[in-house]
Short mmCIF file of N, CA and C in Angstrom, two decimals:
data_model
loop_
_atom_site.label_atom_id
_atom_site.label_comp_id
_atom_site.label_asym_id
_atom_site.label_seq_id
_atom_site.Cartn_x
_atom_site.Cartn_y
_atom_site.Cartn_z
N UNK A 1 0.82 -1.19 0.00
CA UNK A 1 0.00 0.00 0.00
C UNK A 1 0.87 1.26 0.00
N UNK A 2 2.07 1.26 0.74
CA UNK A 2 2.91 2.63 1.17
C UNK A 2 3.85 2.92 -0.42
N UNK A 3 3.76 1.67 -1.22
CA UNK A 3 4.51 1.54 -2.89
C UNK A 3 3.66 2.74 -3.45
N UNK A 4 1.74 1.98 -3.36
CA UNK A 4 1.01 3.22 -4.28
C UNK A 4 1.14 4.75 -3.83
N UNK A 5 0.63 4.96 -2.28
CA UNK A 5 0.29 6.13 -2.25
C UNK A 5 1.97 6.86 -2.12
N UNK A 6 3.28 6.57 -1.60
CA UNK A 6 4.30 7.35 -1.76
C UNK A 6 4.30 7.87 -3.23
N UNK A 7 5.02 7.38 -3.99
CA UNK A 7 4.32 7.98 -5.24
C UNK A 7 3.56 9.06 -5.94
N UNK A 8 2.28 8.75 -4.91
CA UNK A 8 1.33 9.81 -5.26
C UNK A 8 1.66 11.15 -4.28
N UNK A 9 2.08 10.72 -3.11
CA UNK A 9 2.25 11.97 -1.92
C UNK A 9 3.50 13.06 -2.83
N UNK A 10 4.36 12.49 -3.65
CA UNK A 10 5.79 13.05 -4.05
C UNK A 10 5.23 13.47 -5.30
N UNK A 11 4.61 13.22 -5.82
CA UNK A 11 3.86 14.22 -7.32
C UNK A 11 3.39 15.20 -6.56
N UNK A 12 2.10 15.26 -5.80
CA UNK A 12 1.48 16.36 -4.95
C UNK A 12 2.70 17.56 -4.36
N UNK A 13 3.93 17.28 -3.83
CA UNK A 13 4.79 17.95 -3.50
C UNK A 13 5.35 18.43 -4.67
N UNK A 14 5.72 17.68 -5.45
CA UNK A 14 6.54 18.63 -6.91
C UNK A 14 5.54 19.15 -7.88
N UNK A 15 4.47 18.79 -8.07
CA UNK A 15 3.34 19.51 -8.83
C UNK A 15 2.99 20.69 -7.94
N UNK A 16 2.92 21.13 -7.00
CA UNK A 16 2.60 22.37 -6.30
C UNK A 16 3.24 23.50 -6.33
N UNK A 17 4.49 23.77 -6.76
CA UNK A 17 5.31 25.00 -6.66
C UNK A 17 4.97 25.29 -8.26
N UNK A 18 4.58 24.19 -9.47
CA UNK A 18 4.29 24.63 -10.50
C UNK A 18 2.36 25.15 -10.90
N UNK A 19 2.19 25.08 -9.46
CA UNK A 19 0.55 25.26 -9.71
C UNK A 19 0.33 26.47 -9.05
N UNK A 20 1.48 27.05 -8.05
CA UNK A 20 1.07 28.37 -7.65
C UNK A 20 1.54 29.19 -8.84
N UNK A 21 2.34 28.69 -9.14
CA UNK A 21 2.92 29.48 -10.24
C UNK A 21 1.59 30.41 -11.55
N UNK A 22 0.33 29.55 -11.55
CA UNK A 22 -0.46 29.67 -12.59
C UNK A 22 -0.45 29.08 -13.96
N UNK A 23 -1.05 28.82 -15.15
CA UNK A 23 -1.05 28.57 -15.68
C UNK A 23 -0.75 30.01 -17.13
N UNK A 24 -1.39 30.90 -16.40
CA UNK A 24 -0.59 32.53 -16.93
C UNK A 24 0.45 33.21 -16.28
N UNK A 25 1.29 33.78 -16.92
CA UNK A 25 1.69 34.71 -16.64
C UNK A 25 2.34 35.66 -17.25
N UNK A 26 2.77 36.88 -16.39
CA UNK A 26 2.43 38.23 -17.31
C UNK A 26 3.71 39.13 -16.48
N UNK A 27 4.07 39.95 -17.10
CA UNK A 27 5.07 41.03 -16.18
C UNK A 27 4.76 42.80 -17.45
N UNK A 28 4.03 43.39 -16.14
CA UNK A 28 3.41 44.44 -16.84
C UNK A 28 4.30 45.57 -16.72
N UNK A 29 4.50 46.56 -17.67
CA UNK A 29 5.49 47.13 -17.87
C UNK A 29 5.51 48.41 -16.29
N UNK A 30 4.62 48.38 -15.84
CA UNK A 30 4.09 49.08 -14.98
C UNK A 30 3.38 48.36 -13.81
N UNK A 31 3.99 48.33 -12.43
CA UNK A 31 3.34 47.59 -11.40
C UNK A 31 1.58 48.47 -11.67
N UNK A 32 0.65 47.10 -11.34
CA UNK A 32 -0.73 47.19 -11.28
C UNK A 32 -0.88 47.75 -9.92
N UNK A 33 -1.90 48.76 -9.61
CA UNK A 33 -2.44 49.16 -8.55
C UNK A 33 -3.06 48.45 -7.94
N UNK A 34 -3.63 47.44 -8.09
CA UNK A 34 -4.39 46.15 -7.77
C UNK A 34 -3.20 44.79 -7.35
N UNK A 35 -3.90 44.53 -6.10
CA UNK A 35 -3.08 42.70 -6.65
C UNK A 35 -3.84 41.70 -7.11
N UNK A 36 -5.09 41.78 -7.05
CA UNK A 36 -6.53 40.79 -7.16
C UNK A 36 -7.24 41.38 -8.62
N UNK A 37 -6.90 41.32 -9.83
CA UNK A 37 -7.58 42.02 -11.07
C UNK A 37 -8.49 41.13 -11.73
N UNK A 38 -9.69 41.03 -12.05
CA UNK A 38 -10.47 39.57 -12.54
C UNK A 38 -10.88 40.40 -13.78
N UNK A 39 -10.26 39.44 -15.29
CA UNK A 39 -10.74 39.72 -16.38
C UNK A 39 -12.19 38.57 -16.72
N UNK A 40 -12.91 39.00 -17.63
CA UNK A 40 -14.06 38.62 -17.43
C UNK A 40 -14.34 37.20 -16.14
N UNK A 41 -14.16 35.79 -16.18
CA UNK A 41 -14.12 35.01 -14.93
C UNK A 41 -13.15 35.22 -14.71
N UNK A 42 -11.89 35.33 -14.99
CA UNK A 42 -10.47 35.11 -14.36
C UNK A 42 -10.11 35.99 -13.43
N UNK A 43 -9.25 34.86 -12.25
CA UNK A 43 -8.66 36.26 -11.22
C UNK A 43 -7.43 36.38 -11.48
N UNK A 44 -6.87 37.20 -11.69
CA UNK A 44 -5.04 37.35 -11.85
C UNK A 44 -4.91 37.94 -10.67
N UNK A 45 -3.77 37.52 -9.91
CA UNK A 45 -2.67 37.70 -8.56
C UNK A 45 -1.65 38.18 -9.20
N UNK A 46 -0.91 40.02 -9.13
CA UNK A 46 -0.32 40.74 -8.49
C UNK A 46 0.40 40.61 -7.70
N UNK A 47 1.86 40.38 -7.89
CA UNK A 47 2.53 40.83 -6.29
C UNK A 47 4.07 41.02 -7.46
N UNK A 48 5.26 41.40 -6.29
CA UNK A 48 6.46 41.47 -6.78
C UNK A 48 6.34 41.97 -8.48
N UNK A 49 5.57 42.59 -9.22
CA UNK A 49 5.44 42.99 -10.74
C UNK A 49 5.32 42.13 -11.55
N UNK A 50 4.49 40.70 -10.91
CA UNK A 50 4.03 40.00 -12.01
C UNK A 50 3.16 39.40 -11.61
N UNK A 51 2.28 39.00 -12.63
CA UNK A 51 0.48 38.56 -12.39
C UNK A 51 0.41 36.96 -12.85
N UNK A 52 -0.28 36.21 -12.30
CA UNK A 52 -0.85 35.05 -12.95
C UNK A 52 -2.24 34.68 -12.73
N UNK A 53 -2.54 33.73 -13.20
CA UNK A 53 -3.77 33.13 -13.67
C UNK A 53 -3.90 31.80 -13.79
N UNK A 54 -4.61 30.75 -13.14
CA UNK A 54 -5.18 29.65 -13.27
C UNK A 54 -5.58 29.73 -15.17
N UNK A 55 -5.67 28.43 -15.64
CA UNK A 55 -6.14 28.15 -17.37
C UNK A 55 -7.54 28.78 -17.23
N UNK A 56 -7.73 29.41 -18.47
CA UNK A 56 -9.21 29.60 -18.64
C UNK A 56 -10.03 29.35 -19.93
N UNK A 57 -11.19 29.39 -20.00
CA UNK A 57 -11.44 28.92 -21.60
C UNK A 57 -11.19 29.69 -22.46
N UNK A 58 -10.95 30.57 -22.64
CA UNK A 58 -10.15 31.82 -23.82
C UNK A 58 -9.11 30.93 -24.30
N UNK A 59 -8.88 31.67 -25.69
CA UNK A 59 -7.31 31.07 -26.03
C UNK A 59 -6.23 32.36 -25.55
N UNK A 60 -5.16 31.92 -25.58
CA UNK A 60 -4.18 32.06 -24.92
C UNK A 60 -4.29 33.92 -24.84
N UNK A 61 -3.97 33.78 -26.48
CA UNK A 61 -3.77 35.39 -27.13
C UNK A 61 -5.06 36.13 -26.66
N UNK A 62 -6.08 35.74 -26.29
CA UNK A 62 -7.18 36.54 -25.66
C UNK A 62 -7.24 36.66 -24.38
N UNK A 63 -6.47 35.91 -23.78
CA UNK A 63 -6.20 36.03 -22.32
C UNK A 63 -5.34 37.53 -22.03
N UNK A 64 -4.03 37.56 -23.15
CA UNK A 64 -2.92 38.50 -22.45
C UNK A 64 -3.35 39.32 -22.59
N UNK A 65 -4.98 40.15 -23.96
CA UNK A 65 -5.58 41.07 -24.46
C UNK A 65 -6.32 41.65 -23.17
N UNK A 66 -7.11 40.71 -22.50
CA UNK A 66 -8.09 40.97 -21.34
C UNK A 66 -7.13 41.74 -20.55
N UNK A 67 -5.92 40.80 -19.92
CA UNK A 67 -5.22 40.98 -19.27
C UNK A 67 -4.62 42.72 -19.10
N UNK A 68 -3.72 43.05 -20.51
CA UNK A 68 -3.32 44.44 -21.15
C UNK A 68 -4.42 45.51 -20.76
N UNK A 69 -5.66 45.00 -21.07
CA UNK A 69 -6.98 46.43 -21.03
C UNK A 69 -6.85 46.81 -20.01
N UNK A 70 -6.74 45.67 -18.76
CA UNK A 70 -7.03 46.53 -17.32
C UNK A 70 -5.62 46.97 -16.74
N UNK A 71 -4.12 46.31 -16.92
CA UNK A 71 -3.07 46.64 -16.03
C UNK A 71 -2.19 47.74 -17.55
N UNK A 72 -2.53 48.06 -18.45
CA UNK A 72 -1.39 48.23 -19.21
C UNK A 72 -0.43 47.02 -20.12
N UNK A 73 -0.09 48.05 -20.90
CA UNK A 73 1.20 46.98 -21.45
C UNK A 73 1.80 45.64 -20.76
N UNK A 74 2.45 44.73 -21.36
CA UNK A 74 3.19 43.78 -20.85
C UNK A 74 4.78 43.50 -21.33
N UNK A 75 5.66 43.50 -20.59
CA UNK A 75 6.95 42.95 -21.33
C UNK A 75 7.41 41.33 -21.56
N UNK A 76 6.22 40.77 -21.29
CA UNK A 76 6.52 39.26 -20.88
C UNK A 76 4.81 38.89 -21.01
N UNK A 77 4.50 37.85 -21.85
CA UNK A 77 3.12 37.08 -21.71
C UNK A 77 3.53 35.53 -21.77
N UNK A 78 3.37 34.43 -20.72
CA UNK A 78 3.75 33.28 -21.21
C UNK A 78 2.41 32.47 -20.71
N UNK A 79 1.92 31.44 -21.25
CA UNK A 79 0.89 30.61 -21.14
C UNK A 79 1.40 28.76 -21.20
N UNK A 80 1.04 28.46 -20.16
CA UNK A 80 1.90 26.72 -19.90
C UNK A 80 3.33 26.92 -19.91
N UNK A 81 3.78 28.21 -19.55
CA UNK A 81 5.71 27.88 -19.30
C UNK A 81 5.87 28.25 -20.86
N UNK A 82 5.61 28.42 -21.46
CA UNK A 82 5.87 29.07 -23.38
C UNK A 82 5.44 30.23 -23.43
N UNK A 83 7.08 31.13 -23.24
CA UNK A 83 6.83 32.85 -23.71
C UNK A 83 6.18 33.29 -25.16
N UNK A 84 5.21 34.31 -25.23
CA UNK A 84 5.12 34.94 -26.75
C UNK A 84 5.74 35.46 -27.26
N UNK A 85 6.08 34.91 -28.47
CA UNK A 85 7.48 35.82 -29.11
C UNK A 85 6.98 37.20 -29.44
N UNK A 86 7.87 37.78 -30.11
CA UNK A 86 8.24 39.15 -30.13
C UNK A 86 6.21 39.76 -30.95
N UNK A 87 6.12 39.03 -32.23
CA UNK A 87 5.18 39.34 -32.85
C UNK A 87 3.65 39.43 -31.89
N UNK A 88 3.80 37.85 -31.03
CA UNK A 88 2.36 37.70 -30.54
C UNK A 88 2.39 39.01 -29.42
N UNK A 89 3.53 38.76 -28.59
CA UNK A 89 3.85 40.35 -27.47
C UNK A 89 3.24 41.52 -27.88
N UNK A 90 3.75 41.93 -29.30
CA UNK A 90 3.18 43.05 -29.88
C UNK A 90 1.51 43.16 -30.19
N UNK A 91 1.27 42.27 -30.48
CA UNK A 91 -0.15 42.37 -30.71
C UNK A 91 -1.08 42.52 -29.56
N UNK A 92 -0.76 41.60 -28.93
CA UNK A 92 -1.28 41.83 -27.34
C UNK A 92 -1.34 43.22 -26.96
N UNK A 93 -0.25 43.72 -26.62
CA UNK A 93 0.31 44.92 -26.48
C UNK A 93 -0.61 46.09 -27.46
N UNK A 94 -1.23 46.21 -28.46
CA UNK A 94 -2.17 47.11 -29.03
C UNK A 94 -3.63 47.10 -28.39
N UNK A 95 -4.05 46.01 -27.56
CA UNK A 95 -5.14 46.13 -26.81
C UNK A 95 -4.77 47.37 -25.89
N UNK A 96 -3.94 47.25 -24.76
CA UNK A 96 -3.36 48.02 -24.00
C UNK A 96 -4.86 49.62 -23.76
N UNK A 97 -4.78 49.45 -22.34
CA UNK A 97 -5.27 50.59 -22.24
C UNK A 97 -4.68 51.86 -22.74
N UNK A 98 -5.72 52.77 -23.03
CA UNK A 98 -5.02 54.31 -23.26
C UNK A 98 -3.84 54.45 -24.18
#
């Protein structure tokens, strides 16, 4: 019995530092006044100048758009650990408030 569940107890420990992490994240060119920002369902967490996000049903590139309207620009959008290159960055980046 201690074969199955060790196993399972040691995934739970190494899957966790990659789950606070979010499944978004973002570094806005400008710290957000907010640490708690919710684009339509999503909540993004604020702290130290960068935001994340649990997966949501949007695709990716509509996520960093939501994201841009309410905090500003971004210098960094990555979704599952895969940064947007230079082109998708930019596009994102034209949502941008103001």
């Amino acid at each position: 019995m201690l074969r199955f569940f060790a196993p399972l107890a040691l995934s739970l420990v190494v899957a966790s530092p990659a789950m606070a992490e979010g499944y978004y994240s973002a570094v806005p060119t400008t710290a957000p006044a907010k640490a708690s920002i919710v684009t339509r369902s999503t909540v993004w967490k604020c702290a130290d100048g960068a935001c994340t996000a649990a997966k949501a049903g949007s695709r990716d590139a509509i996520m960093c758009e939501l994201l841009v309207r309410e905090v500003g620009p971004v210098s960094r959008f990555a979704a599952a650990g895969t940064d947007f290159d230079a082109a998708a960055l930019e596009k994102c980046n034209a949502r941008a408030k103001g």
